[in-house]
CSV table of C-alpha atoms and ligand atoms in Angstrom, one decimal:
chain,number,residue,atom,x,y,z
A,997,UNK,CA,30.3,-3.8,-12.7
A,998,UNK,CA,32.2,-3.5,-15.4
A,999,UNK,CA,34.5,-0.8,-14.1
A,1000,UNK,CA,35.6,-3.4,-11.8
A,1001,UNK,CA,36.4,-6.0,-13.7
A,1002,UNK,CA,38.6,-3.2,-15.8
A,1003,UNK,CA,40.2,-1.8,-12.9
A,1004,UNK,CA,41.1,-5.9,-11.5
A,1005,UNK,CA,42.4,-6.7,-15.3
A,1006,UNK,CA,44.5,-3.4,-14.9
A,1007,UNK,CA,46.1,-4.3,-11.5
A,1008,UNK,CA,46.9,-7.7,-12.1
A,1009,UNK,CA,48.8,-7.1,-15.5
A,1010,UNK,CA,50.8,-4.1,-13.8
A,1011,UNK,CA,51.9,-6.8,-11.1
A,1012,UNK,CA,53.1,-8.8,-13.9
A,1013,UNK,CA,54.8,-6.2,-15.5
A,1014,UNK,CA,56.7,-5.4,-12.2
A,1015,UNK,CA,57.6,-9.1,-12.0
A,1016,UNK,CA,58.9,-9.2,-15.6
A,1017,UNK,CA,56.3,-11.9,-16.4
A,1018,UNK,CA,54.5,-9.9,-18.8
A,1019,UNK,CA,54.0,-11.4,-22.3
A,1020,UNK,CA,53.6,-9.6,-25.0
A,1021,UNK,CA,53.6,-12.3,-28.6
A,1022,UNK,CA,55.9,-11.1,-31.4
A,1023,UNK,CA,54.2,-10.9,-34.7
A,1024,UNK,CA,55.7,-13.0,-37.6
A,1025,UNK,CA,55.3,-11.4,-41.1
A,1026,UNK,CA,56.6,-14.4,-43.3
A,1027,UNK,CA,56.1,-18.3,-43.5
A,1028,UNK,CA,57.7,-19.9,-40.7
A,1029,UNK,CA,61.6,-21.2,-41.9
A,1030,UNK,CA,64.9,-20.8,-40.3
A,1031,UNK,CA,65.1,-17.2,-41.0
A,1032,UNK,CA,61.9,-15.1,-40.4
A,1033,UNK,CA,60.5,-11.7,-40.6
A,1034,UNK,CA,59.5,-10.9,-36.8
A,1035,UNK,CA,58.4,-7.6,-35.7
A,1036,UNK,CA,60.0,-6.0,-39.1
A,1037,UNK,CA,63.0,-7.4,-38.2
A,1038,UNK,CA,64.6,-10.4,-40.3
A,1039,UNK,CA,66.0,-12.6,-37.6
A,1040,UNK,CA,67.1,-16.6,-37.0
A,1041,UNK,CA,64.1,-17.9,-35.7
A,1042,UNK,CA,65.6,-20.6,-32.5
A,1043,UNK,CA,62.1,-20.5,-31.1
A,1044,UNK,CA,59.8,-22.6,-33.3
A,1045,UNK,CA,58.4,-26.0,-33.1
A,1046,UNK,CA,58.8,-26.5,-36.6
A,1047,UNK,CA,61.3,-29.0,-35.9
A,1048,UNK,CA,61.7,-30.7,-39.7
A,1049,UNK,CA,60.2,-27.6,-41.6
A,1050,UNK,CA,56.8,-29.1,-42.6
A,1051,UNK,CA,55.1,-26.2,-41.9
A,1052,UNK,CA,55.5,-24.9,-45.7
A,1053,UNK,CA,56.3,-28.6,-47.0
A,1054,UNK,CA,55.3,-28.5,-50.6
A,1055,UNK,CA,53.4,-31.6,-50.8
A,1056,UNK,CA,51.5,-30.7,-47.9
A,1057,UNK,CA,50.4,-27.4,-49.1
A,1058,UNK,CA,49.3,-29.2,-52.3
A,1059,UNK,CA,47.5,-31.8,-50.3
A,1060,UNK,CA,45.6,-29.1,-48.6
A,1061,UNK,CA,44.9,-27.2,-51.4
A,1062,UNK,CA,43.4,-29.9,-52.9
A,1063,UNK,CA,41.5,-30.8,-50.0
A,1064,UNK,CA,39.7,-27.1,-50.4
A,1065,UNK,CA,39.0,-27.6,-53.7
A,1066,UNK,CA,37.1,-31.0,-53.3
A,1067,UNK,CA,35.8,-30.8,-49.5
A,1068,UNK,CA,35.8,-27.2,-48.6
A,1069,UNK,CA,37.2,-25.5,-45.8
A,1070,UNK,CA,35.4,-26.3,-42.7
A,1071,UNK,CA,34.1,-30.0,-41.6
A,1072,UNK,CA,30.7,-28.6,-40.4
A,1073,UNK,CA,30.2,-30.5,-37.5
A,1074,UNK,CA,32.2,-32.0,-34.2
A,1075,UNK,CA,33.1,-35.5,-35.5
A,1076,UNK,CA,30.1,-38.0,-34.1
A,1077,UNK,CA,27.1,-35.5,-35.0
A,1078,UNK,CA,28.8,-36.4,-39.0
A,1079,UNK,CA,32.0,-33.8,-39.0
A,1080,UNK,CA,34.1,-37.2,-39.7
A,1081,UNK,CA,34.9,-37.4,-43.2
A,1082,UNK,CA,36.5,-40.4,-44.9
A,1083,UNK,CA,39.8,-38.1,-44.6
A,1084,UNK,CA,39.6,-37.9,-41.2
A,1085,UNK,CA,39.3,-42.0,-40.6
A,1086,UNK,CA,42.2,-42.3,-43.1
A,1087,UNK,CA,44.5,-40.2,-40.7
A,1088,UNK,CA,43.8,-41.9,-37.9
A,1089,UNK,CA,44.4,-45.6,-40.0
A,1090,UNK,CA,47.9,-44.4,-41.1
A,1091,UNK,CA,48.6,-42.6,-37.6
A,1092,UNK,CA,47.9,-45.8,-36.0
A,1093,UNK,CA,50.3,-47.9,-38.6
A,1094,UNK,CA,53.2,-45.1,-37.7
A,1095,UNK,CA,52.6,-45.6,-33.8
A,1096,UNK,CA,52.1,-49.6,-34.4
A,1097,UNK,CA,49.1,-49.3,-32.0
A,1098,UNK,CA,45.8,-50.9,-32.5
A,1099,UNK,CA,44.0,-47.6,-33.0
A,1100,UNK,CA,44.3,-43.7,-32.9
A,1101,UNK,CA,42.0,-41.1,-32.3
A,1102,UNK,CA,42.7,-37.6,-33.2
A,1103,UNK,CA,41.8,-34.4,-31.3
A,1104,UNK,CA,41.6,-31.0,-32.2
A,1105,UNK,CA,44.8,-30.2,-30.2
A,1106,UNK,CA,47.3,-31.9,-28.2
A,1107,UNK,CA,45.9,-29.9,-25.4
A,1108,UNK,CA,42.7,-31.1,-26.1
A,1109,UNK,CA,43.5,-34.5,-26.4
A,1110,UNK,CA,45.2,-34.4,-22.5
A,1111,UNK,CA,42.4,-32.1,-21.4
A,1112,UNK,CA,40.0,-34.7,-22.8
A,1113,UNK,CA,41.8,-38.2,-22.0
A,1114,UNK,CA,43.0,-38.0,-18.3
A,1115,UNK,CA,39.4,-37.1,-17.0
A,1116,UNK,CA,37.9,-40.1,-19.5
A,1117,UNK,CA,39.9,-42.5,-17.9
A,1118,UNK,CA,40.7,-41.3,-14.4
A,1119,UNK,CA,37.7,-41.0,-12.2
A,1120,UNK,CA,37.3,-41.1,-8.4
A,1121,UNK,CA,39.0,-43.8,-6.3
A,1122,UNK,CA,41.9,-43.4,-8.9
A,1123,UNK,CA,44.9,-41.9,-8.3
A,1124,UNK,CA,47.5,-40.5,-10.9
A,1125,UNK,CA,51.0,-40.2,-10.0
A,1126,UNK,CA,52.8,-37.1,-12.1
A,1127,UNK,CA,56.5,-36.1,-12.7
A,1128,UNK,CA,56.7,-32.7,-11.2
A,1129,UNK,CA,57.8,-31.1,-14.7
A,1130,UNK,CA,54.7,-32.4,-16.9
A,1131,UNK,CA,53.0,-29.9,-18.9
A,1132,UNK,CA,50.2,-27.6,-18.4
A,1133,UNK,CA,47.5,-29.5,-20.3
A,1134,UNK,CA,48.4,-32.9,-18.6
A,1135,UNK,CA,48.0,-30.8,-15.5
A,1136,UNK,CA,44.5,-29.5,-16.6
A,1137,UNK,CA,43.7,-32.9,-17.7
A,1138,UNK,CA,44.6,-34.1,-14.5
A,1139,UNK,CA,42.7,-31.3,-12.5
A,1140,UNK,CA,39.3,-32.4,-14.3
A,1141,UNK,CA,39.8,-35.9,-13.1
A,1142,UNK,CA,37.9,-37.1,-10.4
A,1143,UNK,CA,41.0,-38.8,-9.5
A,1144,UNK,CA,43.3,-38.5,-6.1
A,1145,UNK,CA,46.2,-36.2,-7.5
A,1146,UNK,CA,47.6,-33.3,-5.4
A,1147,UNK,CA,51.4,-32.6,-4.9
A,1148,UNK,CA,50.2,-31.4,-1.4
A,1149,UNK,CA,49.2,-35.2,-0.9
A,1150,UNK,CA,52.1,-36.7,-1.9
A,1151,UNK,CA,51.2,-37.7,-5.5
A,1152,UNK,CA,53.7,-35.4,-7.5
A,1153,UNK,CA,57.0,-37.2,-8.1
A,1154,UNK,CA,60.7,-35.6,-8.1
A,1155,UNK,CA,61.9,-34.7,-11.9
A,1156,UNK,CA,62.9,-38.4,-13.0
A,1157,UNK,CA,63.4,-39.5,-9.8
A,1158,UNK,CA,62.6,-43.3,-9.7
A,1159,UNK,CA,62.5,-43.8,-5.9
A,1160,UNK,CA,60.5,-41.0,-5.5
A,1161,UNK,CA,58.1,-42.8,-7.7
A,1162,UNK,CA,58.4,-46.0,-6.5
A,1163,UNK,CA,57.8,-44.7,-2.7
A,1164,UNK,CA,54.4,-43.0,-3.9
A,1165,UNK,CA,53.5,-46.4,-6.0
A,1166,UNK,CA,54.3,-48.3,-2.7
A,1167,UNK,CA,51.4,-46.6,-0.9
A,1168,UNK,CA,49.2,-46.3,-3.6
A,1169,UNK,CA,47.6,-50.5,-3.6
A,1170,UNK,CA,44.5,-49.4,-2.3
A,1171,UNK,CA,42.9,-47.0,-5.3
A,1172,UNK,CA,41.2,-48.5,-7.9
A,1173,UNK,CA,43.3,-47.7,-10.9
A,1174,UNK,CA,46.7,-46.1,-10.6
A,1175,UNK,CA,48.2,-43.7,-13.7
A,1176,UNK,CA,51.7,-42.8,-13.9
A,1177,UNK,CA,51.9,-39.7,-16.2
A,1178,UNK,CA,55.2,-37.7,-18.1
A,1179,UNK,CA,56.1,-35.9,-20.7
A,1180,UNK,CA,58.2,-38.0,-23.1
A,1181,UNK,CA,60.6,-35.1,-23.4
A,1182,UNK,CA,60.2,-32.2,-21.3
A,1183,UNK,CA,59.1,-29.3,-22.9
A,1184,UNK,CA,60.9,-26.4,-21.0
A,1185,UNK,CA,64.1,-28.6,-20.2
A,1186,UNK,CA,64.4,-30.7,-23.4
A,1187,UNK,CA,65.3,-34.3,-21.4
A,1188,UNK,CA,63.6,-37.3,-21.8
A,1189,UNK,CA,62.0,-39.5,-19.4
A,1190,UNK,CA,63.3,-42.5,-18.1
A,1191,UNK,CA,60.6,-44.7,-19.6
A,1192,UNK,CA,62.1,-48.0,-19.3
A,1193,UNK,CA,62.4,-48.1,-15.4
A,1194,UNK,CA,58.8,-46.0,-15.5
A,1195,UNK,CA,57.0,-49.1,-17.6
A,1196,UNK,CA,59.4,-51.4,-15.2
A,1197,UNK,CA,57.6,-49.9,-12.3
A,1198,UNK,CA,54.1,-49.4,-13.4
A,1199,UNK,CA,54.1,-53.7,-14.3
A,1200,UNK,CA,55.5,-54.0,-10.8
A,1201,UNK,CA,52.7,-51.8,-9.0
A,1202,UNK,CA,50.1,-52.9,-11.4
A,1203,UNK,CA,49.8,-49.4,-12.4
A,1204,UNK,CA,49.2,-47.9,-16.1
A,1205,UNK,CA,51.3,-45.5,-18.1
A,1206,UNK,CA,50.2,-42.4,-20.2
A,1207,UNK,CA,52.9,-40.4,-22.0
A,1208,UNK,CA,52.8,-37.4,-23.4
A,1209,UNK,CA,55.1,-37.1,-26.8
A,1210,UNK,CA,54.3,-33.7,-28.1
A,1211,UNK,CA,58.6,-32.9,-28.1
A,1212,UNK,CA,59.2,-36.5,-29.2
A,1213,UNK,CA,57.1,-36.7,-32.2
A,1214,UNK,CA,58.9,-36.5,-35.4
A,1215,UNK,CA,61.9,-36.2,-33.1
A,1216,UNK,CA,62.7,-39.6,-31.3
A,1217,UNK,CA,62.1,-43.1,-32.1
A,1218,UNK,CA,61.6,-45.3,-35.5
A,1219,UNK,CA,60.4,-42.4,-38.4
A,1220,UNK,CA,60.0,-40.3,-35.2
A,1221,UNK,CA,57.2,-42.2,-33.7
A,1222,UNK,CA,58.0,-41.2,-30.2
A,1223,UNK,CA,59.9,-42.4,-26.8
A,1224,UNK,CA,57.8,-45.8,-27.0
A,1225,UNK,CA,59.8,-46.6,-30.1
A,1226,UNK,CA,62.8,-45.0,-29.1
A,1227,UNK,CA,63.3,-47.2,-25.9
A,1228,UNK,CA,61.6,-50.6,-27.6
A,1229,UNK,CA,58.7,-50.6,-25.5
A,1230,UNK,CA,56.1,-51.4,-28.0
A,1231,UNK,CA,52.8,-52.7,-26.3
A,1232,UNK,CA,53.7,-52.0,-23.1
A,1233,UNK,CA,52.9,-48.2,-22.9
A,1234,UNK,CA,48.6,-48.0,-22.4
A,1235,UNK,CA,48.2,-44.2,-23.6
A,1236,UNK,CA,50.4,-42.4,-26.0
A,1237,UNK,CA,49.8,-39.0,-26.9
A,1238,UNK,CA,51.2,-37.0,-30.3
A,1239,UNK,CA,50.8,-33.7,-31.4
A,1240,UNK,CA,50.1,-32.7,-34.7
A,1241,UNK,CA,51.1,-29.1,-34.1
A,1242,UNK,CA,54.6,-29.3,-33.7
A,1243,UNK,CA,57.0,-31.7,-36.0
A,1244,UNK,CA,53.9,-32.7,-38.2
A,1245,UNK,CA,53.6,-28.8,-39.0
A,1246,UNK,CA,50.0,-28.4,-39.1
A,1247,UNK,CA,47.5,-28.7,-35.5
A,1248,UNK,CA,46.2,-31.2,-33.9
A,1249,UNK,CA,46.7,-34.4,-31.4
A,1250,UNK,CA,46.1,-38.1,-31.0
A,1251,UNK,CA,45.6,-40.6,-28.4
A,1252,UNK,CA,47.4,-44.1,-29.8
A,1253,UNK,CA,46.5,-47.0,-27.7
A,1254,UNK,CA,44.0,-49.8,-28.2
A,1255,UNK,CA,40.8,-50.1,-29.8
A,1256,UNK,CA,38.9,-50.3,-26.8
A,1257,UNK,CA,40.6,-47.1,-25.3
A,1258,UNK,CA,39.6,-45.1,-28.7
A,1259,UNK,CA,35.9,-46.6,-28.3
A,1260,UNK,CA,35.8,-45.2,-24.8
A,1261,UNK,CA,37.5,-41.9,-26.0
A,1262,UNK,CA,34.6,-41.3,-29.2
A,1263,UNK,CA,32.1,-41.6,-26.3
A,1264,UNK,CA,33.4,-39.7,-23.1
A,1265,UNK,CA,36.6,-37.8,-24.4
A,1266,UNK,CA,34.8,-34.3,-24.1
A,1267,UNK,CA,36.4,-32.3,-26.9
A,1268,UNK,CA,35.6,-34.8,-28.9
A,1269,UNK,CA,32.1,-34.8,-28.2
A,1270,UNK,CA,31.7,-31.0,-28.2
A,1271,UNK,CA,34.4,-29.4,-30.3
A,1272,UNK,CA,33.9,-29.5,-33.9
A,1273,UNK,CA,36.3,-31.4,-36.0
A,1274,UNK,CA,39.2,-30.5,-38.0
A,1275,UNK,CA,38.9,-29.2,-41.3
A,1276,UNK,CA,40.0,-31.0,-44.2
A,1277,UNK,CA,42.7,-29.0,-45.3
A,1278,UNK,CA,44.3,-29.7,-41.9
A,1279,UNK,CA,43.5,-33.2,-42.5
A,1280,UNK,CA,44.6,-33.8,-45.6
A,1281,UNK,CA,47.8,-32.0,-45.2
A,1282,UNK,CA,48.6,-34.5,-42.2
A,1283,UNK,CA,48.1,-37.5,-44.0
A,1284,UNK,CA,50.8,-35.8,-46.2
A,1285,UNK,CA,52.7,-35.3,-43.4
A,1286,UNK,CA,52.6,-39.0,-41.9
A,1287,UNK,CA,53.6,-40.3,-45.4
A,1288,UNK,CA,56.9,-37.8,-45.8
A,1289,UNK,CA,57.6,-39.1,-42.2
A,1290,UNK,CA,57.4,-42.8,-43.0
A,1291,UNK,CA,59.3,-42.5,-46.2
A,1292,UNK,CA,61.9,-39.7,-46.0
A,1293,UNK,CA,64.6,-40.1,-43.4
A,1294,UNK,CA,66.0,-36.9,-44.4
A,1295,UNK,CA,64.5,-33.8,-42.5
A,1296,UNK,CA,65.1,-36.0,-39.2
A,1297,UNK,CA,68.3,-36.8,-40.1
A,1298,UNK,CA,69.0,-32.8,-40.5
A,1299,UNK,CA,67.3,-31.8,-37.5
A,1300,UNK,CA,69.7,-34.0,-35.2
A,1301,UNK,CA,72.8,-32.8,-37.3
A,1302,UNK,CA,72.0,-29.3,-36.6
A,1303,UNK,CA,70.8,-30.5,-32.5
A,1304,UNK,CA,74.1,-31.8,-32.1
A,1305,UNK,CA,76.2,-28.6,-34.0
A,1306,UNK,CA,74.1,-26.3,-32.3
A,1307,UNK,CA,74.4,-28.0,-28.9
A,1308,UNK,CA,78.2,-28.6,-28.7
A,1309,UNK,CA,78.6,-24.9,-30.0
A,1310,UNK,CA,76.8,-23.8,-27.2
A,1311,UNK,CA,78.8,-25.9,-24.7
A,1312,UNK,CA,82.1,-24.7,-25.9
A,1313,UNK,CA,81.2,-21.4,-25.3
A,1314,UNK,CA,80.4,-21.7,-21.7
A,1315,UNK,CA,76.6,-21.4,-21.6
A,1316,UNK,CA,74.9,-24.1,-19.3
A,1317,UNK,CA,72.4,-26.1,-21.4
A,1318,UNK,CA,70.7,-28.0,-18.8
A,1319,UNK,CA,71.1,-31.4,-19.2
A,1320,UNK,CA,69.1,-31.2,-22.5
A,1321,UNK,CA,69.1,-34.3,-24.6
A,1322,UNK,CA,66.7,-33.4,-27.6
A,1323,UNK,CA,66.5,-30.6,-30.2
A,1324,UNK,CA,65.0,-28.4,-27.0
A,1325,UNK,CA,68.1,-26.7,-25.7
A,1326,UNK,CA,67.4,-23.9,-22.6
A,1327,UNK,CA,70.1,-21.8,-21.8
A,1328,UNK,CA,69.8,-21.2,-17.8
A,1329,UNK,CA,69.8,-18.0,-16.7
A,1330,UNK,CA,68.0,-17.7,-13.1
A,1331,UNK,CA,66.3,-14.2,-13.0
A,1332,UNK,CA,63.2,-13.4,-15.0
A,1333,UNK,CA,64.4,-9.9,-15.9
A,1334,UNK,CA,67.8,-11.3,-17.1
A,1335,UNK,CA,65.9,-13.5,-19.0
A,1336,UNK,CA,64.1,-10.9,-21.0
A,1337,UNK,CA,67.0,-8.7,-21.2
A,1338,UNK,CA,68.7,-11.4,-23.1
A,1339,UNK,CA,65.8,-12.1,-25.3
A,1340,UNK,CA,65.6,-8.2,-26.3
A,1341,UNK,CA,69.5,-8.0,-26.8
A,1342,UNK,CA,69.6,-11.2,-29.1
A,1343,UNK,CA,66.9,-9.9,-31.0
A,1344,UNK,CA,68.8,-6.8,-31.5
A,1345,UNK,CA,71.7,-9.1,-32.3
A,1346,UNK,CA,68.8,-10.5,-34.9
A,1347,UNK,CA,68.4,-13.8,-33.4
A,1348,UNK,CA,64.9,-14.6,-32.0
A,1349,UNK,CA,65.0,-16.9,-28.9
A,1350,UNK,CA,62.2,-16.7,-26.4
A,1351,UNK,CA,62.9,-15.7,-22.7
A,1352,UNK,CA,60.8,-18.5,-20.5
A,1353,UNK,CA,59.7,-17.5,-17.1
A,1354,UNK,CA,57.0,-18.6,-14.9
A,1355,UNK,CA,54.5,-19.6,-14.8
A,1356,UNK,CA,55.9,-22.1,-17.7
A,1357,UNK,CA,59.1,-22.9,-15.8
A,1358,UNK,CA,59.2,-22.1,-11.8
A,1359,UNK,CA,60.2,-19.0,-10.4
A,1360,UNK,CA,63.8,-18.4,-10.5
A,1361,UNK,CA,64.6,-20.7,-12.6
A,1362,UNK,CA,64.3,-18.3,-16.1
A,1363,UNK,CA,65.9,-19.5,-19.1
A,1364,UNK,CA,66.2,-18.7,-22.9
A,1365,UNK,CA,64.8,-21.7,-24.9
A,1366,UNK,CA,66.1,-22.5,-28.1
A,1367,UNK,CA,65.3,-25.3,-31.2
A,1368,UNK,CA,67.4,-25.8,-33.9
A,1369,UNK,CA,65.7,-27.7,-37.0
A,1370,UNK,CA,66.1,-29.3,-40.3
A,1371,UNK,CA,65.8,-26.1,-42.2
A,1372,UNK,CA,68.3,-24.1,-40.5
A,1373,UNK,CA,71.6,-23.8,-42.6
A,1374,UNK,CA,74.9,-23.7,-41.0
A,1375,UNK,CA,74.9,-20.0,-41.3
A,1376,UNK,CA,71.7,-19.6,-39.7
A,1377,UNK,CA,73.3,-21.4,-36.5
A,1378,UNK,CA,76.8,-19.7,-37.0
A,1379,UNK,CA,75.0,-16.2,-37.2
A,1380,UNK,CA,72.8,-17.1,-34.3
A,1381,UNK,CA,75.9,-18.5,-32.0
A,1382,UNK,CA,77.8,-15.3,-32.5
A,1383,UNK,CA,74.9,-13.4,-31.7
A,1384,UNK,CA,75.2,-15.6,-28.3
A,1385,UNK,CA,78.5,-15.3,-27.6
A,1386,UNK,CA,78.3,-11.6,-28.0
A,1387,UNK,CA,75.1,-11.2,-25.7
A,1388,UNK,CA,75.9,-14.0,-23.6
A,1389,UNK,CA,79.6,-12.0,-22.7
A,1390,UNK,CA,77.9,-8.4,-22.4
A,1391,UNK,CA,75.3,-10.2,-19.5
A,1392,UNK,CA,78.3,-11.6,-17.8
A,1393,UNK,CA,76.8,-15.4,-18.5
A,1394,UNK,CA,79.8,-16.7,-20.0
B,186,PLP,C1,52.8,-28.3,-26.9
B,186,PLP,C2,52.5,-29.6,-25.9
B,186,PLP,C3,51.2,-29.9,-25.9
B,186,PLP,C4,50.3,-29.4,-26.7
B,186,PLP,O1,50.1,-30.0,-27.7
B,186,PLP,P1,49.3,-28.8,-28.9
B,186,PLP,O2,49.0,-29.7,-29.8
B,186,PLP,O3,50.2,-27.5,-29.3
B,186,PLP,O4,48.0,-28.4,-28.3
B,186,PLP,C5,51.0,-31.2,-24.7
B,186,PLP,N1,52.4,-31.2,-24.5
B,186,PLP,C6,52.8,-31.2,-24.1
B,186,PLP,C7,54.1,-31.8,-23.2
B,186,PLP,C8,53.5,-30.1,-25.0
B,186,PLP,O5,54.9,-29.4,-25.3
């Protein structure tokens, strides 16, 4: 029987390789930063979500070290079974102030927050209406819920198409609850959801709104508090998800909303109920991260300066950056094989920029995804641009 599994795995993997969809994770041999040692080579890193450079922030490292000394290395239990330390509580209070919501509940990751929250809130007799480009963790959360959600049944709207969303809402009046769910910033395209229009439609058709701000956290809005703040929609978005793993530089996810929502998720959010609490070093570093975001505007300012410089120069070179509006800057390639080839050539030229292929993006829409950050120097970006120009010409993209 075991041999059958091994044979099956080999066949599947060979097929992925044949389709140029096979992944080999590169190995980082230095701390995350603008320039890193990767697979034995020093390269400019254009593929990290460490938007603000907080992965290596001295205050956060110090907070983590002190927390290890005081609290140890593990929480020892699931949150409600005795794994909640006073620092977990402190982090959630700080995040609620940061988000200007009644309450925040922290999960082990953004993925866990989505897959735990959506099924806890949406049940049989409800409907979930999704943007077609929503993140995989939203899709998994939606699938775990008892609600109607299927694309084949017409509950998935074309990317950012508000006429399509309204047409779907019009025929969903008979469901008990309707939820519209969207990425705030789309993770593979870097464009921003039309949240004011979504909220207006939700109010018109009595739907609730959930926004996944994984790539807006630390990037958009007041102090980087996300798309609800960016668009001035305080109090009009029912459920906001943020990640603590990207711009916040550590690991975790959270749900911001009402006190009742938090109470419900403490009782019904399965990753919260059945998986162990964050270790103290993580929590202490995150408390420091929120303080840094609330008091130091410099990292966000540098992030956006670098973003403008990077996008402008790629466009000047003639690359198609797919209408992205945030630090996430895809470069359109199309064919999977070409994207993988481009990633390899860029690496040889001293730049790490990941080729993104199916299933992360649709087949035939492969791209190289780049993310400038606050820690890139002008020289890092200029060196990377030079490599893109050279390889882009070589491959006939520009
Ligand atoms: C990365 C990401 C997540 C998952 O966040 P983690 O904290 O890394 O688990 C969720 N949603 C979106 C849109 C993301 O890009």
